[in-house]
Coordinates of C-alpha atoms in Angstrom, one line a residue:
Chain A
M1 CA 116.2 81.1 99.9
T2 CA 117.9 83.3 102.8
N3 CA 117.7 83.3 106.5
D4 CA 116.8 87.3 107.6
L5 CA 117.7 86.4 110.5
F6 CA 121.6 85.5 110.0
S7 CA 121.0 88.0 106.5
Y8 CA 120.1 91.4 108.9
S9 CA 122.4 90.2 111.7
T10 CA 125.9 88.5 112.1
P11 CA 126.9 90.3 108.4
V12 CA 125.9 93.6 109.3
F13 CA 127.0 94.3 112.4
A14 CA 130.4 93.2 111.7
R15 CA 130.6 95.0 108.4
H16 CA 129.4 98.7 111.3
L17 CA 132.6 96.7 113.7
R18 CA 134.6 97.1 111.6
I19 CA 132.9 100.6 110.3
L20 CA 133.4 101.9 114.2
D21 CA 136.8 100.3 114.8
D22 CA 138.1 102.8 111.9
I23 CA 136.1 105.4 113.7
V24 CA 138.2 104.5 116.5
G25 CA 141.0 104.7 114.6
I26 CA 140.1 108.0 112.9
A27 CA 139.7 109.7 116.4
E28 CA 143.1 107.8 117.8
R29 CA 145.3 109.2 114.6
H30 CA 143.3 113.1 115.5
A31 CA 144.5 113.2 119.2
N32 CA 148.1 112.5 118.4
D33 CA 147.6 115.3 115.5
Q34 CA 146.5 117.6 117.1
K35 CA 148.4 116.7 120.8
I36 CA 144.8 116.1 122.6
D37 CA 144.8 113.8 125.9
A38 CA 142.9 110.8 124.9
A39 CA 141.4 110.6 128.1
A40 CA 139.7 113.4 127.1
L41 CA 138.0 111.8 124.4
I42 CA 138.1 109.2 125.6
S43 CA 135.6 110.2 128.2
A44 CA 133.3 112.2 126.5
R45 CA 129.8 112.7 126.4
L46 CA 127.2 114.5 125.0
Y47 CA 125.3 114.4 128.4
P48 CA 126.4 113.7 132.0
D49 CA 124.2 110.8 132.4
M50 CA 124.5 109.3 128.9
F51 CA 127.4 106.8 128.0
P52 CA 130.7 107.9 127.4
F53 CA 132.4 107.1 124.1
T54 CA 133.8 104.3 125.5
G55 CA 130.7 102.8 126.6
Q56 CA 129.2 104.1 123.3
V57 CA 131.7 101.3 121.7
R58 CA 131.0 99.0 124.2
A59 CA 127.1 98.2 124.1
A60 CA 127.6 98.7 120.1
C61 CA 129.8 95.5 120.6
G62 CA 127.5 94.1 123.1
T63 CA 124.5 94.7 121.9
A64 CA 126.3 92.0 118.7
Q65 CA 127.5 89.5 120.6
R66 CA 124.1 89.3 122.7
A67 CA 121.8 89.7 119.7
T68 CA 123.8 87.1 118.3
A69 CA 124.0 84.8 121.1
R70 CA 120.4 84.9 121.5
L71 CA 118.8 84.2 118.5
L72 CA 121.3 80.6 118.2
G73 CA 120.0 80.5 121.9
L74 CA 123.6 80.4 123.7
E75 CA 123.3 81.9 127.1
P76 CA 125.6 85.4 126.3
A77 CA 128.5 85.7 127.2
E78 CA 129.3 89.3 130.0
A79 CA 131.3 91.9 129.0
A80 CA 133.7 93.3 131.3
D81 CA 133.5 97.4 131.4
N82 CA 137.2 98.5 131.5
D83 CA 138.8 100.3 128.6
K84 CA 140.6 102.6 128.9
T85 CA 142.9 103.8 125.6
F86 CA 141.5 103.4 122.3
E87 CA 143.9 100.3 121.9
D88 CA 141.5 98.6 124.5
M89 CA 138.8 99.6 122.2
H90 CA 140.1 97.6 119.3
Q91 CA 140.2 95.1 120.2
R92 CA 137.3 94.7 121.9
I93 CA 135.7 95.1 118.6
R94 CA 138.0 92.8 117.3
G95 CA 137.4 90.1 119.5
T96 CA 133.4 91.1 118.8
V97 CA 133.9 90.5 115.4
T98 CA 136.2 87.7 115.6
F99 CA 132.9 85.9 117.4
L100 CA 130.4 86.7 114.7
F101 CA 132.2 85.4 112.0
G102 CA 132.1 81.4 113.9
F103 CA 128.6 81.0 112.2
T104 CA 127.7 80.7 109.8
E105 CA 123.8 81.3 108.0
A106 CA 123.6 77.5 109.1
D107 CA 123.5 78.2 112.1
F108 CA 120.7 80.2 112.1
A109 CA 118.5 77.2 110.9
G110 CA 115.3 76.7 112.9
A111 CA 116.2 80.6 114.4
D112 CA 112.3 82.3 113.4
Q113 CA 110.8 79.9 115.8
R114 CA 113.0 80.8 119.0
T115 CA 111.3 83.1 121.3
I116 CA 113.6 85.5 122.6
D117 CA 112.8 86.8 126.7
F118 CA 115.8 89.4 127.5
P119 CA 116.4 91.3 130.6
T120 CA 114.8 95.4 130.1
G121 CA 114.0 97.6 132.9
N122 CA 110.8 96.4 133.1
G123 CA 111.1 92.9 134.4
S124 CA 111.5 90.6 131.0
T125 CA 109.5 90.8 127.4
P126 CA 109.8 88.4 125.1
L127 CA 109.6 88.8 121.7
T128 CA 109.7 86.6 118.1
A129 CA 112.9 86.0 117.3
R130 CA 112.7 88.7 114.8
A131 CA 110.9 90.9 115.8
Y132 CA 113.7 91.1 119.2
L133 CA 116.3 91.3 115.7
A134 CA 113.9 94.1 114.0
T135 CA 112.8 95.5 116.8
F136 CA 114.9 95.9 119.0
A137 CA 118.7 94.2 118.4
L138 CA 119.1 96.4 115.7
P139 CA 118.0 99.9 116.8
N140 CA 119.5 99.6 119.8
F141 CA 123.3 98.3 117.9
Y142 CA 123.2 101.5 115.4
F143 CA 121.9 103.3 118.0
H144 CA 125.9 102.8 120.4
V145 CA 127.5 103.5 116.4
A146 CA 125.2 106.1 115.8
T147 CA 126.0 107.8 119.8
A148 CA 129.7 107.5 119.3
Y149 CA 130.4 109.2 115.9
D150 CA 127.9 111.7 117.3
I151 CA 129.9 112.3 120.5
L152 CA 133.3 112.7 117.9
R153 CA 131.4 114.9 115.6
H154 CA 130.4 117.0 118.7
N155 CA 134.5 117.0 119.7
G156 CA 135.7 118.4 116.4
I157 CA 136.9 114.4 115.0
P158 CA 136.7 115.5 111.2
L159 CA 134.1 112.9 110.7
G160 CA 131.4 112.3 107.4
K161 CA 128.4 110.3 107.2
R162 CA 130.7 108.7 104.5
D163 CA 132.6 107.5 107.6
Y164 CA 129.5 106.0 109.1
L165 CA 128.1 104.8 106.1
R166 CA 130.8 103.0 103.7
I167 CA 128.4 102.6 101.2
G168 CA 128.8 100.5 98.7
S169 CA 131.5 98.6 100.8
E170 CA 130.5 94.7 101.6
I171 CA 132.4 94.9 104.7
Chain B
M1 CA 107.8 82.5 104.9
T2 CA 108.9 86.0 105.1
N3 CA 109.2 88.3 102.6
D4 CA 112.5 90.3 104.7
L5 CA 112.6 93.2 102.1
F6 CA 109.3 94.2 104.0
S7 CA 109.7 93.0 107.6
Y8 CA 113.1 94.8 107.9
S9 CA 111.7 98.3 106.1
T10 CA 107.4 99.3 106.7
P11 CA 106.8 98.4 109.4
V12 CA 109.9 98.6 111.0
F13 CA 110.1 101.7 110.0
A14 CA 106.6 103.6 110.7
R15 CA 107.6 101.9 114.0
H16 CA 110.7 104.1 114.7
L17 CA 109.0 107.0 113.3
R18 CA 105.4 106.5 115.4
I19 CA 108.8 106.8 118.6
L20 CA 110.9 109.0 116.8
D21 CA 107.0 111.4 116.7
D22 CA 106.9 110.8 120.4
I23 CA 110.0 111.5 121.4
V24 CA 109.0 115.0 119.2
G25 CA 106.0 115.8 121.5
I26 CA 108.6 115.3 125.1
A27 CA 110.9 117.8 123.7
E28 CA 107.6 120.3 122.9
R29 CA 105.7 119.9 126.0
H30 CA 109.5 120.2 128.3
A31 CA 109.4 123.3 126.0
N32 CA 106.6 124.9 126.8
D33 CA 106.9 123.9 130.3
Q34 CA 110.1 124.7 131.1
K35 CA 109.1 128.2 129.0
I36 CA 112.4 127.1 126.1
D37 CA 112.2 129.0 123.1
A38 CA 111.1 126.1 120.7
A39 CA 113.5 127.9 118.0
A40 CA 116.5 127.5 120.4
L41 CA 115.1 124.1 120.2
I42 CA 114.3 122.8 116.7
S43 CA 117.7 124.4 115.0
A44 CA 119.8 123.0 117.9
R45 CA 122.9 121.5 116.9
L46 CA 126.1 118.9 117.5
Y47 CA 127.7 120.6 115.6
P48 CA 128.1 122.7 113.0
D49 CA 128.0 122.0 109.8
M50 CA 126.0 119.0 111.0
F51 CA 122.3 118.8 110.7
P52 CA 120.0 121.1 113.6
F53 CA 116.4 118.5 115.6
T54 CA 114.4 118.8 113.0
G55 CA 117.3 118.3 109.2
Q56 CA 117.4 115.1 111.6
V57 CA 114.1 114.2 112.0
R58 CA 113.4 115.2 107.9
A59 CA 117.3 113.2 107.3
A60 CA 115.0 110.2 109.1
C61 CA 111.6 110.5 107.3
G62 CA 113.3 111.0 103.7
T63 CA 115.4 108.3 104.5
A64 CA 112.8 105.5 105.3
Q65 CA 110.2 106.8 101.9
R66 CA 112.8 106.9 99.8
A67 CA 113.9 103.8 101.0
T68 CA 110.7 102.3 100.7
A69 CA 109.8 103.9 96.9
R70 CA 113.3 102.1 95.8
L71 CA 112.8 98.8 97.3
L72 CA 109.0 99.3 95.4
G73 CA 110.8 100.4 91.6
L74 CA 108.9 103.4 92.2
E75 CA 110.4 107.0 91.7
P76 CA 111.7 108.5 95.0
A77 CA 109.2 112.3 95.9
E78 CA 111.3 115.0 96.7
A79 CA 110.5 116.4 100.1
A80 CA 110.3 119.9 101.0
D81 CA 113.3 121.2 103.9
N82 CA 110.4 124.0 104.7
D83 CA 109.8 122.8 109.3
K84 CA 109.7 125.6 111.7
T85 CA 107.3 123.9 114.3
F86 CA 107.0 120.5 115.8
E87 CA 104.7 120.5 114.2
D88 CA 105.3 120.9 111.8
M89 CA 107.4 118.0 112.4
H90 CA 104.5 116.3 113.4
Q91 CA 103.2 116.4 110.4
R92 CA 106.1 115.1 108.2
I93 CA 106.4 111.9 110.4
R94 CA 102.7 111.6 110.3
G95 CA 102.4 111.9 107.0
T96 CA 105.6 109.3 105.7
V97 CA 104.2 106.9 108.8
T98 CA 100.8 107.0 106.4
F99 CA 102.6 106.8 103.1
L100 CA 104.5 104.0 104.7
F101 CA 101.4 102.1 105.3
G102 CA 100.3 102.2 102.5
F103 CA 102.1 98.9 101.5
T104 CA 101.1 95.6 102.1
E105 CA 103.8 93.0 102.0
A106 CA 102.5 91.4 98.3
D107 CA 103.6 94.7 97.7
F108 CA 106.9 94.1 97.4
A109 CA 107.1 90.8 96.4
G110 CA 110.1 90.2 93.1
A111 CA 111.6 93.0 95.4
D112 CA 115.0 90.7 95.8
Q113 CA 115.2 91.2 92.3
R114 CA 116.3 94.4 91.5
T115 CA 119.8 97.0 91.9
I116 CA 118.9 100.1 94.0
D117 CA 120.8 102.2 91.8
F118 CA 121.3 106.0 94.0
P119 CA 122.3 108.8 93.5
T120 CA 125.2 109.7 96.7
G121 CA 128.4 112.1 97.4
N122 CA 130.8 109.7 95.2
G123 CA 128.1 109.3 92.0
S124 CA 126.2 106.0 92.0
T125 CA 126.8 102.6 94.2
P126 CA 124.2 99.7 93.1
L127 CA 123.0 97.2 95.2
T128 CA 121.2 94.7 95.7
A129 CA 117.8 95.8 97.0
R130 CA 118.6 93.2 100.7
A131 CA 122.2 94.8 100.4
Y132 CA 120.7 98.4 100.1
L133 CA 118.6 97.8 102.9
A134 CA 120.5 95.9 105.2
T135 CA 123.5 97.7 104.8
F136 CA 122.8 101.8 103.6
A137 CA 118.6 102.1 104.3
L138 CA 118.8 100.7 108.1
P139 CA 122.4 102.4 109.8
N140 CA 121.4 105.2 107.7
F141 CA 116.8 105.5 109.3
Y142 CA 118.6 104.8 112.6
F143 CA 121.2 107.3 112.5
H144 CA 118.5 110.2 112.2
V145 CA 116.2 108.5 114.7
A146 CA 119.6 108.4 117.1
T147 CA 120.8 111.8 116.3
A148 CA 117.1 113.5 116.3
Y149 CA 117.6 112.0 120.4
D150 CA 121.0 113.2 120.7
I151 CA 120.6 116.5 120.4
L152 CA 117.7 116.4 122.6
R153 CA 119.5 115.2 125.6
H154 CA 122.8 116.9 124.9
N155 CA 119.7 120.1 125.3
G156 CA 118.7 118.1 128.9
I157 CA 115.1 116.5 127.7
P158 CA 114.0 114.7 130.0
L159 CA 114.5 111.4 127.8
G160 CA 115.9 107.9 128.1
K161 CA 116.6 104.7 126.2
R162 CA 112.8 103.0 126.9
D163 CA 111.9 106.2 124.7
Y164 CA 113.8 105.2 122.1
L165 CA 113.2 102.3 121.9
R166 CA 109.6 101.2 123.6
I167 CA 110.6 97.0 124.5
G168 CA 107.1 95.4 123.8
S169 CA 105.8 97.5 122.0
E170 CA 104.7 96.0 117.9
I171 CA 104.1 99.9 116.6

């Protein structure tokens, strides 16, 4: 029997962060090849009060890291907001993947019994671990990965859904 | 013991489609209040070869409907591509939610034993039911909901992450 709190969290976060790492690499190569100022792309946003590309990548990593910590009953680490280059983003993503791979299914034994009480805009909202993962962490994680992709597409980076989904690849 | 093929599929698809229905309603009211041509908003895209707003809503509904059918071993229905108005989108979303609520956890007994072989850009890719849900259906579903939201944000519709996540609300 699978432990869903594991099966739908760290392996899928890690898989999609590796996809995001490759998407960052595609943007990086395109900027180099086309002599585009990296900073123009890295700081691009869909609207002035939305996160820029760096912020979407940071939020995807942060959501994966905090969700994993909370499901395991650990205190989520604070992540600095200081990415300035493609390399900074690669390092953040790879560090998060390493963190995620530090846990196995056995670590999630009993996770379904946890209540997760996390800070939100309106104070805090206690949720069961499963509701937290299924209705907050996963939609929030994919929101930031998809919006990072959308920012690049909006700026003409040659990407397609195949790059976002990578169907059939385990990791 | 929960059946994860159910817990992470129809209830979460239905929950986020209701959220999307309300987001469509916010766009609709904003267009009315600001005397914006509805067609201009409905046909907005982030890039010329991406789906417009209607297409993102249609794809979110289609992903939820097809994923549910495939997990249950049913033939996915074809959905027409003919939405022209906000009302058309509301009807599509609500029809999909009704379809999703037609199934219960009991219907998903044995779903984890299915292999799902579905058409992709490269022919077809057989996946276990769990891999299909966790690495294709969920990231694809949230991609389309998030991109629908991103199109509206890019066009100045007054929305925030609270509208996308609706933390703490079951449905």
